[in-house]
Each structure stands twice: as structure tokens, then as C-alpha cells.
Amino acid sequence: MSGKQAKEKRKNILVFGSTGTIGAAILNHLSMSHPAAQITAVSRRALDSSANFTNVTIHICDYGSDAALAQLSEIYAQQNSHVDELLITTGVLTAILDKPEKSAQQINQEELLENLRINAVIPALIFKHFFRLLTLSPAPRFGALSARIGSISDNRLGGWYAYRMAKSALNMFIKTASLELRRKNKQSVVVGLHPGTVKTKFSEQFINQTTKNCFTPEVAASQLIDVFKTLKPSQSGGCFAWDGTEIHP
């Protein structure tokens, strides 16, 4: 076994949301690019029957539940001494409404709360329950799918109230979490990752011939992982796009 393979074998990677379009592509890319790593995929439902991973352990878990995450972290800790990389690929554009709000008159209380829960609260709960295991890694990395639309300074069009608010909250969580993890481990990296526009059922109604930076899930996954693995501890707390550029708050 080469030195690189030995190092890779010790790497423990945890992926949440592995049945979504982007999440499945990320899991597939990681499985192929890290054949000796210990990869754990967490999903609310079974993976596609066509998925045939030899180096992936699958856990079915309602990761929107605090209690379920607590139990999962205990099970994971019995099988793995630490977490080297944790990726959260979950998220929604709308949770209840058919389309994002175009005006204040379309603001819906239930949409606001559920969008915030899925896009910001769940990543925070995952971080809470796997924090200790992250601190035990020599150089832990934590990444969550964010979006440019969560940037306050970049908001020039308005609208999309719930999604904008939720992603902005996620970005603040990422910054705050990065500071706490850094106190425990100076080599840590905690970031938001913006994939650009990805061709999914989620985005197809918003894609047209003028849409820029539109990628297949496979290309988006490759780009995000390349960015995620090259970011430095000094960049922790930020949000970064598919091409490595930082998205300012």
C-alpha cells in the first residue's frame, strides 16, 4: 500500500442527503475518487437500487430529528474514531409553496419556518452532534451546500424571501461554527459551497438559454469537491462558489 493510499484509508467521510440529485453525484464522485476511504452516507430513504458502492456504509436516518441525530452520532462513534470530512448536500428552494415569492404579499409563515428549518437548522443540528468527532480529526472539514442568493451584498433583485433568508442564516451559522471549531482545531475548515445552477428537477423551471454557469450534477459534484478539498484554514467561515471564488456576505 502506498503512502497516499494509507493516508486515504484513514480518512473518514460523512455525507448527508445522499439521495438528492447533487448529493448522489457527490457520493458517487467521492466513492470513485477515494476508493480506500471510509465513506458513510446518511439518507432519509434507501439509495437508488442501481447504486453499487463497495466502500460506502449507508445509514437511514431522519436527520431532521435532534434525537435521531444523537443516536446516529453514537452509532457512528462506535464504528469510527473521528470525522475527517462532513458534507451536507440537503436543501430546498421551496418547502410548501409551488414557487418562490415574487412579492411581499406572497410571504407565507409556514414556508418561512420550514425553509429555515431545512436549509439552516438541520445543518446546525448535524454540526452539533458530530462536533466532537470533527475535533478529533487532524484536519477536519465541514461543508454545507449554500447559495449566492444568501449574500446580502449581492441581493439586487429582491424576491425569494424564504430561500434568501434561510441561506443567509446558513451562512451565518457557518461563520459561527467555524470560529468554535477553530478553537479546538487550528487546521479546521468550515465553509458554505455554492454549486452554481445545477440541472435538476429542482431548478429546471428556472433554466433557459441565457442561464450562465449551468452544470450537470456530475460536473457540479466534481467542481465542489475540488474546491472543498483545497480551501485553507484561513478561508474557514466563508462561502465559496464552484470556481473557488469567495461569495461575500
XYZ file of N, CA and C in Angstrom:
747
model
N 0.843 -1.195 0.000
C 0.000 0.000 0.000
C 0.879 1.247 0.000
N 0.629 2.180 -0.904
C 1.417 3.399 -0.984
C 1.095 4.313 0.183
N 1.970 5.332 0.391
C 1.732 6.296 1.459
C 0.428 7.041 1.265
N 0.127 7.368 -0.004
C -1.113 8.091 -0.307
C -2.323 7.238 0.019
N -2.255 5.945 -0.327
C -3.369 5.046 -0.058
C -3.560 4.838 1.435
N -2.447 4.758 2.176
C -2.543 4.582 3.621
C -3.214 5.777 4.272
N -2.854 6.962 3.813
C -3.461 8.180 4.348
C -4.935 8.226 4.004
N -5.261 7.823 2.770
C -6.639 7.839 2.315
C -7.473 6.831 3.098
N -6.887 5.688 3.436
C -7.610 4.665 4.175
C -8.051 5.188 5.529
N -7.271 6.046 6.119
C -7.606 6.589 7.431
C -8.658 7.687 7.348
N -8.982 8.149 6.151
C -9.919 9.265 6.008
C -11.354 8.789 6.178
N -12.064 9.416 7.101
C -13.471 9.114 7.335
C -14.324 10.243 6.767
N -15.178 9.917 5.814
C -16.001 10.916 5.127
C -17.473 10.627 5.397
N -18.213 11.665 5.744
C -19.629 11.539 6.079
C -20.435 12.462 5.173
N -21.433 11.912 4.481
C -22.246 12.691 3.544
C -23.715 12.601 3.946
N -24.344 13.751 4.161
C -25.772 13.805 4.463
C -26.548 14.237 3.220
N -27.674 13.561 2.966
C -28.508 13.918 1.825
C -28.077 13.233 0.552
N -27.728 11.983 0.645
C -27.096 11.294 -0.482
C -28.064 10.715 -1.507
N -29.373 10.975 -1.364
C -30.309 10.519 -2.395
C -30.802 11.654 -3.282
N -30.479 12.896 -2.928
C -30.822 14.015 -3.791
C -29.947 13.998 -5.034
N -30.306 14.771 -6.028
C -29.560 14.754 -7.291
C -28.101 15.139 -7.097
N -27.858 16.248 -6.405
C -26.481 16.690 -6.176
C -25.789 15.775 -5.178
N -26.498 15.410 -4.112
C -25.914 14.542 -3.096
C -25.487 13.198 -3.655
N -26.318 12.612 -4.507
C -25.976 11.324 -5.117
C -24.747 11.450 -6.007
N -24.644 12.561 -6.733
C -23.483 12.783 -7.601
C -22.216 12.974 -6.773
N -22.335 13.690 -5.660
C -21.185 13.891 -4.771
C -20.743 12.564 -4.167
N -21.703 11.769 -3.704
C -21.370 10.467 -3.125
C -20.684 9.576 -4.157
N -21.190 9.556 -5.362
C -20.602 8.740 -6.420
C -19.181 9.192 -6.741
N -18.980 10.512 -6.802
C -17.647 11.048 -7.100
C -16.666 10.698 -5.981
N -17.102 10.853 -4.737
C -16.229 10.536 -3.604
C -15.874 9.054 -3.580
N -16.854 8.215 -3.873
C -16.616 6.774 -3.859
C -15.565 6.378 -4.891
N -15.611 7.011 -6.057
C -14.658 6.677 -7.116
C -13.292 7.316 -6.888
N -13.277 8.543 -6.361
C -12.008 9.258 -6.193
C -11.298 8.910 -4.886
N -12.023 8.295 -3.932
C -11.429 7.901 -2.651
C -11.739 6.420 -2.386
N -11.207 5.520 -3.195
C -11.578 4.101 -3.089
C -11.201 3.438 -1.774
N -10.232 3.991 -1.062
C -9.805 3.369 0.191
C -10.346 4.089 1.420
N -11.089 5.164 1.219
C -11.624 5.923 2.350
C -12.819 5.211 2.966
N -13.109 5.566 4.209
C -14.289 5.045 4.896
C -15.414 6.069 4.715
N -16.323 5.813 3.798
C -17.384 6.763 3.463
C -18.706 6.291 4.058
N -19.392 7.210 4.724
C -20.707 6.910 5.287
C -21.724 7.855 4.669
N -22.785 7.295 4.107
C -23.855 8.088 3.503
C -25.084 8.030 4.400
N -25.646 9.201 4.685
C -26.837 9.282 5.530
C -27.989 9.813 4.693
N -29.091 9.090 4.706
C -30.241 9.478 3.907
C -31.519 9.162 4.662
N -32.588 9.848 4.289
C -33.886 9.559 4.891
C -34.554 8.351 4.250
N -34.083 7.965 3.087
C -34.654 6.802 2.408
C -33.534 6.012 1.736
N -33.870 4.822 1.298
C -32.872 3.948 0.693
C -32.306 4.557 -0.581
N -31.039 4.280 -0.855
C -30.413 4.753 -2.081
C -30.989 4.019 -3.279
N -30.816 4.614 -4.438
C -31.271 4.004 -5.685
C -30.692 2.599 -5.813
N -31.518 1.674 -6.250
C -31.085 0.277 -6.353
C -29.927 0.091 -7.331
N -29.737 1.060 -8.225
C -28.644 0.962 -9.198
C -27.302 1.355 -8.592
N -27.356 2.005 -7.417
C -26.117 2.410 -6.752
C -25.419 1.169 -6.204
N -24.169 1.003 -6.563
C -23.423 -0.184 -6.146
C -22.055 0.244 -5.644
N -22.006 0.663 -4.384
C -20.772 1.153 -3.798
C -20.122 0.050 -2.968
N -18.833 -0.107 -3.132
C -18.113 -1.107 -2.345
C -17.463 -0.502 -1.110
N -17.375 0.815 -1.051
C -16.684 1.468 0.056
C -17.576 2.470 0.782
N -18.897 2.250 0.725
C -19.838 3.175 1.354
C -20.749 2.425 2.317
N -20.821 2.928 3.546
C -21.772 2.426 4.533
C -22.979 3.345 4.527
N -24.168 2.772 4.481
C -25.384 3.573 4.361
C -26.195 3.519 5.653
N -26.607 4.688 6.129
C -27.478 4.784 7.298
C -28.762 5.493 6.890
N -29.899 4.911 7.214
C -31.186 5.561 7.009
C -31.531 6.285 8.304
N -31.741 7.586 8.223
C -31.944 8.382 9.433
C -32.792 9.607 9.126
N -33.711 9.929 10.019
C -34.466 11.171 9.912
C -33.605 12.281 10.499
N -32.691 12.804 9.692
C -31.724 13.769 10.214
C -32.328 15.142 10.495
N -33.628 15.266 10.346
C -34.305 16.474 10.797
C -34.692 16.388 12.254
N -34.428 15.233 12.868
C -34.763 14.999 14.272
C -33.523 15.083 15.144
N -33.585 15.904 16.175
C -32.477 16.049 17.112
C -32.142 14.702 17.750
N -33.186 13.979 18.179
C -32.982 12.692 18.844
C -32.375 11.660 17.894
N -32.842 11.642 16.653
C -32.313 10.688 15.675
C -30.842 10.966 15.372
N -30.476 12.236 15.296
C -29.078 12.594 15.050
C -28.192 12.213 16.231
N -28.715 12.369 17.442
C -27.957 11.982 18.630
C -27.667 10.483 18.604
N -28.661 9.704 18.240
C -28.491 8.256 18.152
C -27.521 7.882 17.033
N -27.650 8.559 15.892
C -26.759 8.280 14.765
C -25.307 8.570 15.120
N -25.065 9.675 15.794
C -23.687 10.034 16.149
C -23.078 9.009 17.100
N -23.900 8.440 17.975
C -23.413 7.398 18.884
C -23.050 6.134 18.108
N -23.908 5.764 17.169
C -23.632 4.583 16.336
C -22.369 4.797 15.507
N -22.249 5.990 14.929
C -21.082 6.301 14.102
C -19.802 6.242 14.937
N -19.857 6.770 16.156
C -18.673 6.810 17.019
C -18.214 5.413 17.427
N -19.129 4.461 17.433
C -18.763 3.081 17.750
C -17.989 2.430 16.609
N -18.166 2.967 15.416
C -17.548 2.380 14.226
C -16.368 3.193 13.700
N -16.305 4.471 14.066
C -15.262 5.371 13.563
C -14.760 6.256 14.696
N -13.461 6.467 14.748
C -12.878 7.244 15.842
C -13.064 8.739 15.677
N -13.303 9.199 14.434
C -13.404 10.630 14.168
C -14.039 10.857 12.797
N -14.293 12.111 12.473
C -14.780 12.505 11.143
C -13.763 13.446 10.517
N -13.258 13.099 9.345
C -12.322 13.978 8.639
C -13.047 14.989 7.759
N -14.062 14.519 7.050
C -14.808 15.400 6.149
C -16.302 15.135 6.315
N -17.069 16.201 6.493
C -18.523 16.079 6.609
C -19.153 17.028 5.601
N -19.965 16.481 4.715
C -20.623 17.273 3.678
C -22.137 17.158 3.816
N -22.815 18.303 3.827
C -24.273 18.338 3.888
C -24.790 18.817 2.541
N -25.508 17.954 1.852
C -25.972 18.274 0.497
C -27.484 18.462 0.442
N -28.103 18.612 1.602
C -29.555 18.783 1.664
C -29.942 20.230 1.374
N -31.221 20.461 1.121
C -31.710 21.820 0.905
C -32.927 21.835 0.010
N -33.712 22.901 0.124
C -34.886 23.073 -0.738
C -34.971 24.519 -1.209
N -35.555 24.707 -2.366
C -35.855 26.054 -2.851
C -37.149 26.536 -2.209
N -38.161 25.703 -2.256
C -39.414 25.973 -1.549
C -39.811 24.716 -0.794
N -40.375 24.904 0.389
C -40.782 23.771 1.211
C -42.272 23.496 1.105
N -43.065 24.556 0.930
C -44.522 24.441 0.890
C -45.095 25.073 -0.372
N -44.624 26.260 -0.710
C -45.112 26.959 -1.894
C -44.654 26.265 -3.173
N -45.392 26.466 -4.249
C -45.012 25.887 -5.538
C -43.817 26.607 -6.148
N -43.744 27.919 -5.920
C -42.665 28.734 -6.467
C -42.212 29.751 -5.420
N -40.973 30.257 -5.541
C -40.509 31.292 -4.618
C -41.366 32.551 -4.720
N -41.428 33.287 -3.630
C -42.232 34.508 -3.587
C -41.633 35.594 -4.481
N -42.485 36.266 -5.234
C -42.049 37.397 -6.054
C -42.373 38.730 -5.388
N -43.262 38.708 -4.403
C -43.643 39.948 -3.722
C -43.927 39.650 -2.259
N -43.963 40.707 -1.461
C -44.228 40.559 -0.030
C -45.600 39.957 0.228
N -46.537 40.187 -0.677
C -47.887 39.660 -0.500
C -47.928 38.131 -0.582
N -46.883 37.537 -1.100
C -46.831 36.077 -1.221
C -46.089 35.419 -0.060
N -45.596 36.218 0.884
C -44.896 35.654 2.038
C -45.849 34.768 2.834
N -45.370 33.575 3.160
C -46.171 32.582 3.863
C -45.421 32.139 5.120
N -46.072 32.227 6.259
C -45.404 31.921 7.524
C -44.871 30.492 7.575
N -45.680 29.543 7.137
C -45.250 28.145 7.169
C -44.051 27.911 6.247
N -44.051 28.572 5.087
C -42.917 28.451 4.166
C -41.649 29.018 4.789
N -41.751 30.171 5.417
C -40.592 30.779 6.061
C -39.984 29.835 7.092
N -40.823 29.277 7.952
C -40.336 28.434 9.041
C -39.754 27.120 8.531
N -40.449 26.481 7.592
C -39.985 25.187 7.099
C -38.741 25.336 6.222
N -38.664 26.391 5.438
C -37.485 26.650 4.617
C -36.267 26.872 5.510
N -36.455 27.640 6.562
C -35.367 27.888 7.507
C -34.943 26.595 8.198
N -35.910 25.782 8.574
C -35.596 24.523 9.261
C -34.749 23.609 8.376
N -35.162 23.454 7.128
C -34.455 22.532 6.241
C -33.083 23.071 5.835
N -33.014 24.346 5.482
C -31.781 24.904 4.924
C -30.764 25.368 5.957
N -31.206 25.684 7.173
C -30.268 26.219 8.163
C -30.263 25.451 9.478
N -31.441 25.083 9.976
C -31.500 24.410 11.277
C -30.905 23.006 11.210
N -31.264 22.246 10.190
C -30.744 20.878 10.080
C -29.213 20.845 9.997
N -28.552 21.668 9.167
C -27.086 21.680 9.182
C -26.509 22.009 10.558
N -27.168 22.920 11.285
C -26.688 23.273 12.622
C -26.796 22.085 13.574
N -27.887 21.335 13.483
C -28.062 20.163 14.340
C -27.039 19.079 14.005
N -26.767 18.892 12.739
C -25.760 17.905 12.336
C -24.395 18.290 12.896
N -24.047 19.557 12.783
C -22.774 20.043 13.324
C -22.716 19.807 14.830
N -23.799 20.097 15.511
C -23.877 19.906 16.966
C -23.529 18.473 17.352
N -24.130 17.512 16.688
C -23.977 16.121 17.102
C -22.685 15.472 16.617
N -22.028 16.045 15.620
C -20.772 15.477 15.134
C -19.576 16.379 15.435
N -19.802 17.400 16.237
C -18.739 18.349 16.585
C -17.553 17.647 17.243
N -17.824 16.829 18.248
C -16.736 16.167 18.977
C -15.907 15.288 18.046
N -16.568 14.560 17.171
C -15.845 13.682 16.250
C -15.039 14.474 15.226
N -15.512 15.658 14.876
C -14.741 16.530 13.988
C -13.478 17.032 14.680
N -13.581 17.360 15.952
C -12.416 17.886 16.675
C -11.297 16.857 16.779
N -11.632 15.590 16.649
C -10.643 14.522 16.799
C -9.879 14.234 15.510
N -10.284 14.859 14.404
C -9.561 14.696 13.141
C -8.327 15.594 13.129
N -7.256 15.175 12.485
C -6.076 16.044 12.378
C -6.379 17.349 11.644
N -7.271 17.296 10.662
C -7.611 18.486 9.871
C -9.056 18.363 9.378
N -10.033 18.608 10.255
C -11.437 18.390 9.891
C -11.968 19.398 8.880
N -12.865 18.918 8.016
C -13.528 19.788 7.039
C -15.038 19.562 7.120
N -15.762 20.675 7.157
C -17.224 20.642 7.227
C -17.748 21.575 6.150
N -18.577 21.036 5.259
C -19.122 21.861 4.182
C -20.611 21.641 4.027
N -21.338 22.706 3.726
C -22.782 22.619 3.502
C -23.130 23.365 2.226
N -24.054 22.813 1.450
C -24.478 23.486 0.224
C -25.187 24.784 0.567
N -24.635 25.881 0.089
C -25.244 27.188 0.286
C -25.610 27.741 -1.085
N -25.736 29.059 -1.191
C -26.100 29.653 -2.476
C -25.718 31.123 -2.491
N -25.389 31.611 -3.656
C -25.063 33.028 -3.810
C -26.236 33.906 -3.374
N -27.433 33.375 -3.514
C -28.632 34.141 -3.196
C -28.725 34.465 -1.702
N -27.921 33.785 -0.887
C -27.890 34.082 0.535
C -27.020 35.272 0.890
N -26.335 35.834 -0.100
C -25.485 37.005 0.124
C -26.331 38.270 0.186
N -26.205 39.017 1.270
C -26.950 40.274 1.415
C -26.414 41.324 0.447
N -25.090 41.410 0.330
C -24.492 42.432 -0.536
C -24.750 42.167 -2.012
N -25.054 40.919 -2.368
C -25.266 40.558 -3.770
C -26.748 40.593 -4.168
N -27.602 40.930 -3.218
C -29.051 40.932 -3.484
C -29.443 42.203 -4.232
N -29.651 42.068 -5.534
C -30.001 43.220 -6.370
C -31.388 43.091 -7.001
N -32.006 41.938 -6.832
C -33.291 41.701 -7.488
C -34.462 41.590 -6.521
N -34.189 41.233 -5.260
C -35.266 41.044 -4.302
C -36.016 39.750 -4.551
N -37.174 39.602 -3.911
C -37.960 38.388 -4.067
C -37.332 37.188 -3.382
N -37.962 36.023 -3.546
C -37.470 34.766 -2.994
C -37.168 34.903 -1.492
N -38.108 35.452 -0.760
C -37.884 35.810 0.639
C -37.399 34.637 1.493
N -38.155 33.552 1.517
C -37.834 32.446 2.420
C -36.469 31.833 2.106
N -36.201 31.593 0.832
C -34.944 30.958 0.440
C -33.756 31.866 0.734
N -33.891 33.147 0.406
C -32.811 34.097 0.696
C -32.522 34.147 2.195
N -33.574 34.262 2.983
C -33.407 34.360 4.430
C -32.764 33.100 5.003
N -33.198 31.935 4.518
C -32.677 30.676 5.035
C -31.199 30.488 4.687
N -30.819 30.796 3.456
C -29.420 30.637 3.055
C -28.527 31.672 3.738
N -29.059 32.856 3.973
C -28.303 33.862 4.711
C -28.072 33.392 6.144
N -29.100 32.783 6.742
C -28.960 32.227 8.090
C -27.941 31.093 8.102
N -27.964 30.261 7.070
C -26.987 29.178 6.967
C -25.573 29.733 6.921
N -25.364 30.785 6.149
C -24.032 31.374 6.043
C -23.553 31.935 7.377
N -24.467 32.507 8.158
C -24.094 32.994 9.484
C -23.755 31.826 10.406
N -24.525 30.755 10.315
C -24.195 29.562 11.103
C -22.793 29.063 10.753
N -22.481 29.003 9.459
C -21.175 28.516 9.018
C -20.047 29.358 9.608
N -20.210 30.666 9.592
C -19.193 31.546 10.166
C -19.030 31.286 11.659
N -20.144 31.193 12.371
C -20.103 30.981 13.815
C -19.507 29.620 14.157
N -19.911 28.591 13.415
C -19.388 27.247 13.651
C -17.888 27.175 13.379
N -17.436 27.909 12.376
C -16.007 27.889 12.037
C -15.159 28.424 13.183
N -15.673 29.424 13.873
C -14.930 30.012 14.987
C -14.817 29.037 16.150
N -15.907 28.329 16.436
C -15.870 27.372 17.546
C -14.965 26.189 17.233
N -15.056 25.653 16.013
C -14.217 24.508 15.669
C -12.750 24.901 15.606
N -12.466 26.127 15.189
C -11.075 26.590 15.121
C -10.433 26.630 16.506
N -11.225 26.931 17.522
C -10.681 26.961 18.887
C -10.223 25.576 19.323
N -10.859 24.553 18.768
C -10.497 23.178 19.103
C -9.435 22.616 18.164
N -9.427 23.109 16.927
C -8.511 22.572 15.928
C -8.152 23.665 14.926
N -6.923 24.113 14.977
C -6.472 25.221 14.128
C -6.453 24.862 12.644
N -6.477 23.592 12.331
C -6.423 23.155 10.933
C -7.808 22.940 10.328
N -8.841 23.289 11.047
C -10.206 23.030 10.589
C -10.647 23.982 9.480
N -11.583 23.498 8.671
C -12.194 24.291 7.604
C -13.704 24.057 7.661
N -14.460 25.144 7.816
C -15.926 25.085 7.822
C -16.415 26.088 6.784
N -17.103 25.616 5.748
C -17.460 26.508 4.638
C -18.838 26.193 4.057
N -19.376 27.205 3.374
C -20.546 27.016 2.536
C -20.073 26.821 1.109
N -20.782 26.011 0.341
C -20.383 25.696 -1.029
C -21.533 25.982 -1.984
N -21.275 26.852 -2.957
C -22.292 27.225 -3.944
C -22.007 26.498 -5.253
N -22.890 25.583 -5.682
C -22.608 24.768 -6.865
C -22.883 25.438 -8.198
N -23.425 26.663 -8.183
C -23.898 27.256 -9.423
C -25.278 26.700 -9.726
N -25.749 26.876 -10.936
C -27.044 26.316 -11.326
C -26.837 24.889 -11.817
N -27.488 23.957 -11.145
C -27.335 22.542 -11.483
C -28.618 22.037 -12.131
N -28.472 21.258 -13.178
C -29.634 20.741 -13.907
C -30.319 19.637 -13.101
N -31.361 20.011 -12.375
C -32.150 19.070 -11.584
C -33.627 19.417 -11.740
N -34.499 18.554 -11.222
C -35.928 18.870 -11.203
C -36.179 20.132 -10.383
N -35.320 20.331 -9.398
C -35.365 21.476 -8.503
C -35.205 22.795 -9.264
N -34.386 22.789 -10.316
C -34.026 24.044 -10.985
C -34.521 24.167 -12.424
N -35.093 23.105 -12.983
C -35.397 23.105 -14.416
C -36.352 24.227 -14.834
N -37.259 24.630 -13.941
C -38.208 25.684 -14.301
C -37.557 27.061 -14.387
N -36.315 27.188 -13.876
C -35.637 28.482 -13.874
C -34.489 28.545 -14.881
N -34.264 27.449 -15.606
C -33.164 27.398 -16.564
C -33.664 27.728 -17.967
N -32.936 28.624 -18.638
C -33.242 28.918 -20.036
C -31.936 29.089 -20.799
N -32.015 29.499 -22.047
C -30.823 29.589 -22.894
C -29.844 30.661 -22.429
N -30.300 31.595 -21.615
C -29.417 32.669 -21.150
C -28.786 32.355 -19.793
N -29.171 31.233 -19.182
C -28.636 30.879 -17.869
C -27.140 30.599 -17.955
N -26.368 31.273 -17.107
C -24.921 31.088 -17.093
C -24.530 30.078 -16.006
N -23.373 29.458 -16.191
C -22.818 28.533 -15.209
C -23.830 27.462 -14.815
N -24.364 26.782 -15.814
C -25.339 25.712 -15.606
C -24.638 24.368 -15.823
N -24.648 23.511 -14.806
C -23.852 22.288 -14.856
C -24.705 21.039 -14.648
N -24.222 19.938 -15.169
C -24.827 18.649 -14.844
C -24.462 18.322 -13.394
N -25.211 17.456 -12.729
C -24.869 17.085 -11.350
C -23.460 16.521 -11.226
N -23.027 15.756 -12.215
C -21.697 15.143 -12.162
C -20.592 16.194 -12.208
N -20.741 17.175 -13.088
C -19.751 18.254 -13.182
C -19.780 19.102 -11.914
N -20.965 19.414 -11.428
C -21.097 20.215 -10.212
C -20.438 19.522 -9.026
N -20.639 18.217 -8.908
C -20.048 17.459 -7.805
C -18.527 17.499 -7.865
N -17.976 17.283 -9.046
C -16.527 17.299 -9.216
C -15.943 18.657 -8.851
N -16.596 19.716 -9.306
C -16.109 21.073 -9.032
C -16.175 21.396 -7.544
N -17.281 21.049 -6.898
C -17.431 21.360 -5.477
C -16.411 20.620 -4.627
N -16.183 19.356 -4.931
C -15.222 18.583 -4.155
C -13.810 19.120 -4.357
N -13.484 19.535 -5.573
C -12.175 20.140 -5.835
C -11.981 21.399 -4.999
N -13.018 22.227 -4.920
C -12.942 23.449 -4.113
C -12.840 23.096 -2.636
N -13.692 22.193 -2.193
C -13.766 21.818 -0.778
C -12.429 21.310 -0.251
N -11.741 20.489 -1.024
C -10.512 19.869 -0.531
C -9.297 20.789 -0.611
N -9.413 21.909 -1.346
C -8.261 22.802 -1.497
C -8.340 24.064 -0.635
N -9.481 24.314 -0.006
C -9.602 25.505 0.834
C -8.702 25.393 2.062
N -8.153 26.524 2.486
C -7.212 26.563 3.602
C -7.919 26.972 4.893
N -7.338 26.638 6.049
C -7.929 27.046 7.323
C -8.168 28.554 7.414
N -7.331 29.343 6.765
C -7.506 30.797 6.783
C -8.770 31.232 6.052
N -9.344 30.341 5.240
C -10.565 30.649 4.494
C -11.817 30.111 5.182
N -11.626 29.472 6.308
C -12.747 28.893 7.040
C -13.745 29.965 7.453
N -15.025 29.627 7.372
C -16.082 30.566 7.729
C -16.707 31.258 6.541
N -16.115 31.090 5.362
C -16.619 31.755 4.169
C -17.534 30.870 3.348
N -18.061 31.467 2.293
C -18.896 30.743 1.334
C -18.212 30.840 -0.029
N -18.032 29.701 -0.688
C -17.245 29.668 -1.919
C -18.029 29.037 -3.065
N -17.873 29.637 -4.233
C -18.578 29.164 -5.419
C -17.840 27.995 -6.059
N -18.470 27.417 -7.054
C -17.957 26.250 -7.773
C -16.580 26.463 -8.380
N -16.223 27.730 -8.656
C -14.923 28.025 -9.262
C -13.886 28.470 -8.239
N -14.218 28.373 -6.960
C -13.275 28.727 -5.906
C -13.315 30.168 -5.457
N -14.107 31.014 -6.125
C -14.198 32.412 -5.717
C -15.070 32.542 -4.472
N -14.707 33.484 -3.617
C -15.474 33.684 -2.383
C -16.705 34.543 -2.646
N -17.809 34.159 -2.041
C -19.043 34.934 -2.120
C -19.146 35.750 -0.842
N -19.134 37.046 -0.969
C -19.117 37.899 0.215
C -20.500 37.993 0.850
N -20.545 38.165 2.168
C -21.830 38.211 2.890
C -22.741 39.322 2.387
